């Protein structure tokens, strides 16, 4: 159930998403149902429903709500879809996805973040999300293929190995560009003849880094 904390802010939160063009009712409902305050640092809970990114552990961020909603809407999710997320962070994006598809596999390189996200998602009953500590640039073959892939950290280029994980008709969305500065959100669709690429909007994300982080 949605949290009752800061009801005026939550009302503005939904209004802001609609004013900025989010129209998918399932996405809006998921954004309403998932309590964002559960995924931010304690000191930031009063600001949980502002449309801005916030810092979390390990020098990472939780994306601004509009970006979360926009990326989710662009994925055109269906209930039977299996989704891969690269960059779990606090688990907020995975929680949103969990309401819209059948299964989410989310990969995080920081153990602290992976453990924290796993606990939050379990507490909220997001039983269709699996959090894995691992390298988003080296997805194990045993993970299989996916209907949708979402990358929540900036990549200078999208690895071919990642696009090859898309099922036919599958879709990937990722911020592409320099690690420091502005990136472009790119959507890739796997067709019968190859891949179709579309550039969407400019964004700013923390960099996607290879390997599993040393610090726990």
Coordinates of N, CA, C and O in Angstrom, one line a residue, residues 87-196:
X87 N 22.4 -2.4 -12.5 CA 22.5 -1.2 -11.6 C 21.4 -1.2 -10.6 O 20.5 -0.3 -10.8
X88 N 21.3 -2.1 -9.6 CA 20.2 -2.1 -8.7 C 20.1 -0.9 -7.9 O 19.0 -0.4 -7.6
X89 N 21.2 -0.3 -7.4 CA 21.2 0.8 -6.5 C 20.4 0.5 -5.2 O 20.6 -0.6 -4.6
X90 N 19.5 1.3 -4.9 CA 18.7 1.1 -3.7 C 17.5 0.1 -3.9 O 16.9 -0.4 -2.9
X91 N 17.3 -0.3 -5.2 CA 16.2 -1.2 -5.5 C 14.9 -0.6 -6.0 O 14.0 -1.3 -6.3
X92 N 14.9 0.8 -6.0 CA 13.6 1.5 -6.4 C 13.2 1.1 -7.8 O 12.0 0.8 -8.0
X93 N 14.0 1.2 -8.8 CA 13.6 0.9 -10.1 C 13.1 -0.5 -10.2 O 12.1 -0.8 -10.9
X94 N 13.8 -1.4 -9.6 CA 13.4 -2.8 -9.6 C 12.0 -3.0 -9.0 O 11.2 -3.8 -9.5
X95 N 11.7 -2.3 -7.9 CA 10.4 -2.4 -7.3 C 9.3 -1.9 -8.2 O 8.2 -2.5 -8.3
X96 N 9.6 -0.8 -9.0 CA 8.6 -0.3 -9.9 C 8.4 -1.3 -11.0 O 7.2 -1.6 -11.4
X97 N 9.5 -1.9 -11.5 CA 9.3 -2.9 -12.6 C 8.6 -4.1 -12.1 O 7.8 -4.7 -12.9
X98 N 8.7 -4.5 -10.8 CA 8.1 -5.7 -10.3 C 6.6 -5.7 -10.4 O 6.0 -6.8 -10.5
X99 N 6.0 -4.5 -10.4 CA 4.6 -4.4 -10.5 C 4.1 -4.6 -12.0 O 2.8 -4.7 -12.2
X100 N 5.0 -4.6 -12.9 CA 4.6 -4.5 -14.3 C 5.0 -5.7 -15.2 O 4.7 -5.7 -16.4
X101 N 5.7 -6.6 -14.6 CA 6.2 -7.7 -15.4 C 6.2 -9.0 -14.6 O 5.9 -9.0 -13.4
X102 N 6.7 -10.1 -15.2 CA 6.6 -11.4 -14.4 C 7.8 -11.6 -13.6 O 7.8 -12.2 -12.5
X103 N 9.0 -11.2 -14.1 CA 10.3 -11.4 -13.3 C 11.3 -10.4 -13.6 O 11.4 -9.9 -14.8
X104 N 12.0 -10.0 -12.6 CA 13.1 -9.0 -12.7 C 14.4 -9.6 -12.1 O 14.4 -10.1 -11.0
X105 N 15.4 -9.7 -12.9 CA 16.8 -10.0 -12.5 C 17.6 -8.7 -12.5 O 17.8 -8.1 -13.5
X106 N 18.0 -8.3 -11.3 CA 18.8 -7.0 -11.2 C 20.2 -7.3 -10.6 O 20.3 -8.0 -9.7
X107 N 21.2 -6.7 -11.3 CA 22.6 -6.9 -11.0 C 23.2 -5.7 -10.4 O 23.1 -4.6 -11.0
X108 N 23.9 -5.8 -9.3 CA 24.6 -4.7 -8.6 C 26.0 -5.1 -8.3 O 26.3 -6.2 -7.8
X109 N 26.9 -4.2 -8.5 CA 28.4 -4.5 -8.2 C 28.8 -4.2 -6.8 O 29.9 -4.6 -6.4
X110 N 28.0 -3.5 -6.0 CA 28.3 -3.2 -4.7 C 27.5 -4.1 -3.7 O 26.3 -4.0 -3.7
X111 N 28.2 -4.8 -2.9 CA 27.5 -5.7 -2.0 C 26.6 -5.0 -1.0 O 25.5 -5.5 -0.7
X112 N 27.0 -3.8 -0.5 CA 26.2 -3.1 0.4 C 24.9 -2.7 -0.2 O 23.8 -2.9 0.4
X113 N 24.9 -2.3 -1.5 CA 23.7 -1.9 -2.1 C 22.8 -3.1 -2.4 O 21.6 -3.1 -2.3
X114 N 23.5 -4.2 -2.9 CA 22.7 -5.4 -3.2 C 22.0 -6.0 -2.0 O 20.8 -6.3 -2.1
X115 N 22.7 -6.0 -0.9 CA 22.1 -6.6 0.3 C 20.9 -5.7 0.8 O 19.9 -6.1 1.2
X116 N 21.2 -4.3 0.8 CA 20.1 -3.4 1.2 C 18.9 -3.5 0.3 O 17.7 -3.5 0.8
X117 N 19.1 -3.5 -1.0 CA 18.0 -3.6 -1.9 C 17.2 -4.9 -1.7 O 16.0 -4.9 -1.7
X118 N 17.9 -6.0 -1.6 CA 17.3 -7.3 -1.4 C 16.3 -7.3 -0.1 O 15.2 -7.7 -0.2
X119 N 16.8 -6.6 0.9 CA 16.0 -6.6 2.2 C 14.8 -5.7 1.9 O 13.7 -6.0 2.4
X120 N 15.0 -4.5 1.3 CA 13.8 -3.6 1.0 C 12.8 -4.3 0.2 O 11.6 -4.2 0.4
X121 N 13.2 -5.0 -0.9 CA 12.3 -5.6 -1.8 C 11.5 -6.7 -1.2 O 10.3 -6.9 -1.4
X122 N 12.2 -7.5 -0.3 CA 11.6 -8.6 0.4 C 10.5 -8.0 1.3 O 9.4 -8.5 1.4
X123 N 10.8 -6.9 2.0 CA 9.9 -6.3 3.0 C 8.7 -5.8 2.3 O 7.5 -5.9 2.8
X124 N 8.8 -5.4 1.0 CA 7.7 -4.8 0.3 C 6.9 -5.9 -0.5 O 6.0 -5.6 -1.2
X125 N 7.4 -7.1 -0.4 CA 6.7 -8.2 -1.0 C 6.9 -8.3 -2.5 O 6.1 -8.9 -3.3
X126 N 8.1 -7.8 -3.0 CA 8.4 -7.9 -4.4 C 9.1 -9.3 -4.7 O 10.3 -9.4 -4.9
X127 N 8.3 -10.3 -4.6 CA 8.9 -11.7 -4.6 C 9.3 -12.1 -6.0 O 10.0 -13.1 -6.2
X128 N 9.0 -11.3 -7.0 CA 9.4 -11.7 -8.4 C 10.7 -11.0 -8.8 O 11.1 -10.9 -10.0
X129 N 11.5 -10.4 -7.8 CA 12.7 -9.7 -8.1 C 13.9 -10.5 -7.5 O 13.8 -10.9 -6.3
X130 N 14.9 -10.8 -8.3 CA 16.1 -11.5 -7.8 C 17.2 -10.5 -7.9 O 17.5 -10.0 -9.0
X131 N 17.9 -10.2 -6.8 CA 19.0 -9.3 -6.7 C 20.3 -10.1 -6.7 O 20.5 -11.0 -5.8
X132 N 21.2 -9.8 -7.6 CA 22.4 -10.6 -7.8 C 23.6 -9.7 -7.7 O 23.6 -8.6 -8.3
X133 N 24.6 -10.0 -6.8 CA 25.9 -9.3 -6.8 C 26.7 -9.8 -8.0 O 27.0 -10.9 -8.1
X134 N 27.1 -8.8 -8.9 CA 27.8 -9.3 -10.1 C 28.2 -8.1 -10.9 O 28.1 -6.9 -10.6
X135 N 28.7 -8.5 -12.1 CA 29.3 -7.5 -13.1 C 28.3 -7.3 -14.2 O 28.0 -8.3 -15.0
X136 N 27.8 -6.1 -14.3 CA 26.8 -5.9 -15.4 C 27.3 -5.9 -16.8 O 26.6 -6.0 -17.8
X137 N 28.7 -5.9 -16.9 CA 29.3 -6.1 -18.2 C 29.6 -7.5 -18.6 O 30.1 -7.8 -19.7
X138 N 29.3 -8.4 -17.6 CA 29.6 -9.8 -17.8 C 28.5 -10.7 -17.2 O 28.7 -11.3 -16.2
X139 N 27.4 -10.7 -17.9 CA 26.2 -11.4 -17.5 C 26.4 -12.9 -17.6 O 26.8 -13.4 -18.7
X140 N 26.3 -13.7 -16.6 CA 26.5 -15.2 -16.8 C 25.6 -15.8 -17.8 O 24.4 -15.4 -17.9
X141 N 26.1 -16.7 -18.5 CA 25.3 -17.4 -19.6 C 24.0 -18.0 -19.0 O 23.0 -18.1 -19.7
X142 N 24.1 -18.5 -17.8 CA 23.0 -19.2 -17.1 C 21.8 -18.2 -16.9 O 20.7 -18.7 -16.7
X143 N 22.0 -16.9 -17.0 CA 20.9 -15.9 -16.8 C 19.9 -16.0 -18.0 O 18.8 -15.6 -17.8
X144 N 20.4 -16.5 -19.1 CA 19.5 -16.6 -20.3 C 19.2 -15.3 -21.0 O 20.1 -14.4 -21.0
X145 N 18.1 -15.2 -21.7 CA 17.8 -14.0 -22.5 C 16.6 -13.3 -21.8 O 15.9 -13.9 -20.9
X146 N 16.3 -12.1 -22.4 CA 15.3 -11.3 -21.7 C 14.4 -10.6 -22.7 O 14.8 -10.3 -23.9
X147 N 13.2 -10.3 -22.3 CA 12.3 -9.5 -23.1 C 12.7 -8.0 -23.1 O 12.5 -7.3 -24.1
X148 N 13.2 -7.6 -21.9 CA 13.5 -6.2 -21.8 C 14.8 -6.1 -20.9 O 15.0 -6.9 -20.0
X149 N 15.6 -5.1 -21.2 CA 16.9 -4.8 -20.5 C 16.9 -3.3 -20.2 O 16.7 -2.5 -21.1
X150 N 17.1 -2.9 -18.9 CA 17.2 -1.5 -18.6 C 18.6 -1.3 -17.8 O 18.9 -2.1 -16.9
X151 N 19.3 -0.4 -18.3 CA 20.6 0.0 -17.7 C 20.4 1.3 -16.9 O 20.0 2.3 -17.5
X152 N 20.8 1.3 -15.7 CA 20.6 2.5 -14.9 C 21.9 3.2 -14.4 O 22.0 3.8 -13.4
X153 N 22.9 3.1 -15.3 CA 24.2 3.7 -15.1 C 24.7 4.0 -16.5 O 24.4 3.3 -17.5
X154 N 25.5 5.1 -16.7 CA 26.0 5.5 -18.0 C 27.0 4.6 -18.6 O 28.0 4.3 -18.0
X155 N 26.8 4.2 -19.8 CA 27.7 3.4 -20.6 C 28.2 4.2 -21.8 O 27.4 4.9 -22.4
X156 N 29.5 4.2 -22.0 CA 30.1 4.9 -23.1 C 29.6 4.3 -24.5 O 29.4 5.0 -25.5
X157 N 29.3 3.0 -24.4 CA 28.7 2.3 -25.6 C 28.0 1.1 -25.0 O 28.4 0.6 -24.0
X158 N 27.0 0.6 -25.7 CA 26.3 -0.6 -25.3 C 27.0 -1.8 -25.8 O 27.2 -1.9 -27.0
X159 N 27.5 -2.7 -24.9 CA 28.2 -3.9 -25.4 C 27.3 -4.8 -26.3 O 26.1 -4.9 -26.0
X160 N 27.9 -5.3 -27.3 CA 27.2 -6.2 -28.2 C 26.6 -7.4 -27.4 O 25.5 -7.9 -27.7
X161 N 27.4 -7.9 -26.4 CA 27.0 -9.0 -25.6 C 25.7 -8.8 -24.9 O 25.0 -9.7 -24.6
X162 N 25.4 -7.5 -24.6 CA 24.2 -7.1 -23.9 C 23.0 -7.2 -24.9 O 21.9 -7.7 -24.5
X163 N 23.2 -6.6 -26.0 CA 22.1 -6.6 -27.0 C 21.7 -8.0 -27.4 O 20.6 -8.3 -27.8
X164 N 22.7 -8.9 -27.5 CA 22.5 -10.2 -27.9 C 21.7 -11.0 -26.8 O 21.2 -12.1 -27.1
X165 N 21.5 -10.5 -25.7 CA 20.7 -11.1 -24.6 C 19.2 -10.8 -24.8 O 18.4 -11.3 -24.1
X166 N 18.9 -9.9 -25.8 CA 17.5 -9.6 -26.0 C 16.8 -10.7 -26.9 O 17.4 -11.2 -27.9
X167 N 15.6 -11.1 -26.5 CA 14.8 -12.0 -27.3 C 14.3 -11.3 -28.5 O 14.3 -10.0 -28.5
X168 N 13.9 -12.0 -29.6 CA 13.3 -11.3 -30.7 C 12.1 -10.5 -30.3 O 11.3 -10.9 -29.5
X169 N 12.1 -9.2 -30.8 CA 11.1 -8.3 -30.3 C 11.5 -7.6 -29.0 O 10.7 -6.8 -28.5
X170 N 12.6 -8.0 -28.5 CA 13.0 -7.4 -27.2 C 13.5 -6.0 -27.3 O 13.9 -5.5 -28.4
X171 N 13.6 -5.3 -26.1 CA 13.9 -3.9 -26.1 C 14.9 -3.6 -25.0 O 14.8 -4.2 -23.9
X172 N 15.9 -2.7 -25.2 CA 16.9 -2.3 -24.3 C 16.8 -0.8 -24.2 O 16.7 -0.1 -25.2
X173 N 17.0 -0.3 -23.0 CA 17.1 1.2 -22.8 C 18.2 1.5 -21.9 O 18.4 0.8 -20.8
X174 N 19.1 2.4 -22.3 CA 20.3 2.7 -21.5 C 20.8 4.1 -21.7 O 20.6 4.7 -22.8
X175 N 21.4 4.8 -20.7 CA 22.0 6.1 -20.9 C 23.4 5.9 -21.6 O 24.2 5.1 -21.0
X176 N 23.6 6.5 -22.7 CA 24.9 6.3 -23.4 C 25.6 7.6 -23.6 O 25.0 8.6 -24.0
X177 N 26.9 7.6 -23.3 CA 27.7 8.8 -23.4 C 28.8 8.9 -22.4 O 29.1 7.9 -21.8
X178 N 29.5 10.0 -22.3 CA 30.7 10.1 -21.4 C 30.3 9.9 -20.0 O 29.2 10.2 -19.6
X179 N 31.2 9.3 -19.2 CA 30.9 9.0 -17.8 C 30.7 10.3 -17.0 O 29.9 10.3 -16.1
X180 N 31.4 11.3 -17.4 CA 31.2 12.6 -16.7 C 30.5 13.6 -17.7 O 31.0 13.8 -18.7
X181 N 29.3 14.0 -17.3 CA 28.6 14.9 -18.2 C 27.3 14.4 -18.6 O 26.6 13.6 -17.9
X182 N 26.8 14.8 -19.8 CA 25.4 14.5 -20.2 C 25.5 13.3 -21.1 O 26.3 13.1 -22.0
X183 N 24.5 12.3 -20.9 CA 24.4 11.2 -21.8 C 23.0 11.3 -22.5 O 22.2 12.1 -22.1
X184 N 22.8 10.4 -23.4 CA 21.6 10.3 -24.2 C 20.9 9.0 -23.9 O 21.6 8.0 -24.0
X185 N 19.7 9.0 -23.5 CA 18.9 7.8 -23.3 C 18.6 7.2 -24.7 O 18.1 7.8 -25.6
X186 N 19.1 5.9 -24.8 CA 19.0 5.2 -26.1 C 18.1 4.0 -25.9 O 18.2 3.3 -25.0
X187 N 17.2 3.8 -26.9 CA 16.3 2.6 -26.9 C 16.7 1.8 -28.1 O 16.7 2.3 -29.2
X188 N 16.9 0.5 -27.9 CA 17.3 -0.4 -28.9 C 16.2 -1.5 -29.0 O 15.9 -2.2 -28.0
X189 N 15.7 -1.8 -30.2 CA 14.7 -2.8 -30.4 C 15.3 -3.9 -31.3 O 15.9 -3.6 -32.4
X190 N 15.2 -5.1 -30.9 CA 15.7 -6.2 -31.7 C 14.5 -6.7 -32.6 O 13.5 -7.1 -32.2
X191 N 14.8 -6.6 -33.9 CA 13.8 -7.0 -34.9 C 14.3 -8.3 -35.6 O 15.3 -8.8 -35.3
X192 N 13.5 -8.7 -36.6 CA 13.8 -9.9 -37.3 C 15.1 -9.7 -38.2 O 15.8 -10.7 -38.5
X193 N 15.4 -8.5 -38.5 CA 16.5 -8.2 -39.4 C 17.7 -7.6 -38.7 O 18.7 -7.4 -39.3
X194 N 17.6 -7.3 -37.4 CA 18.7 -6.7 -36.7 C 18.3 -5.8 -35.6 O 17.4 -6.2 -34.8
X195 N 18.9 -4.7 -35.4 CA 18.6 -3.8 -34.3 C 18.2 -2.4 -34.8 O 18.9 -1.8 -35.6
X196 N 17.1 -1.8 -34.2 CA 16.8 -0.4 -34.4 C 17.1 0.4 -33.2 O 16.7 0.1 -32.1

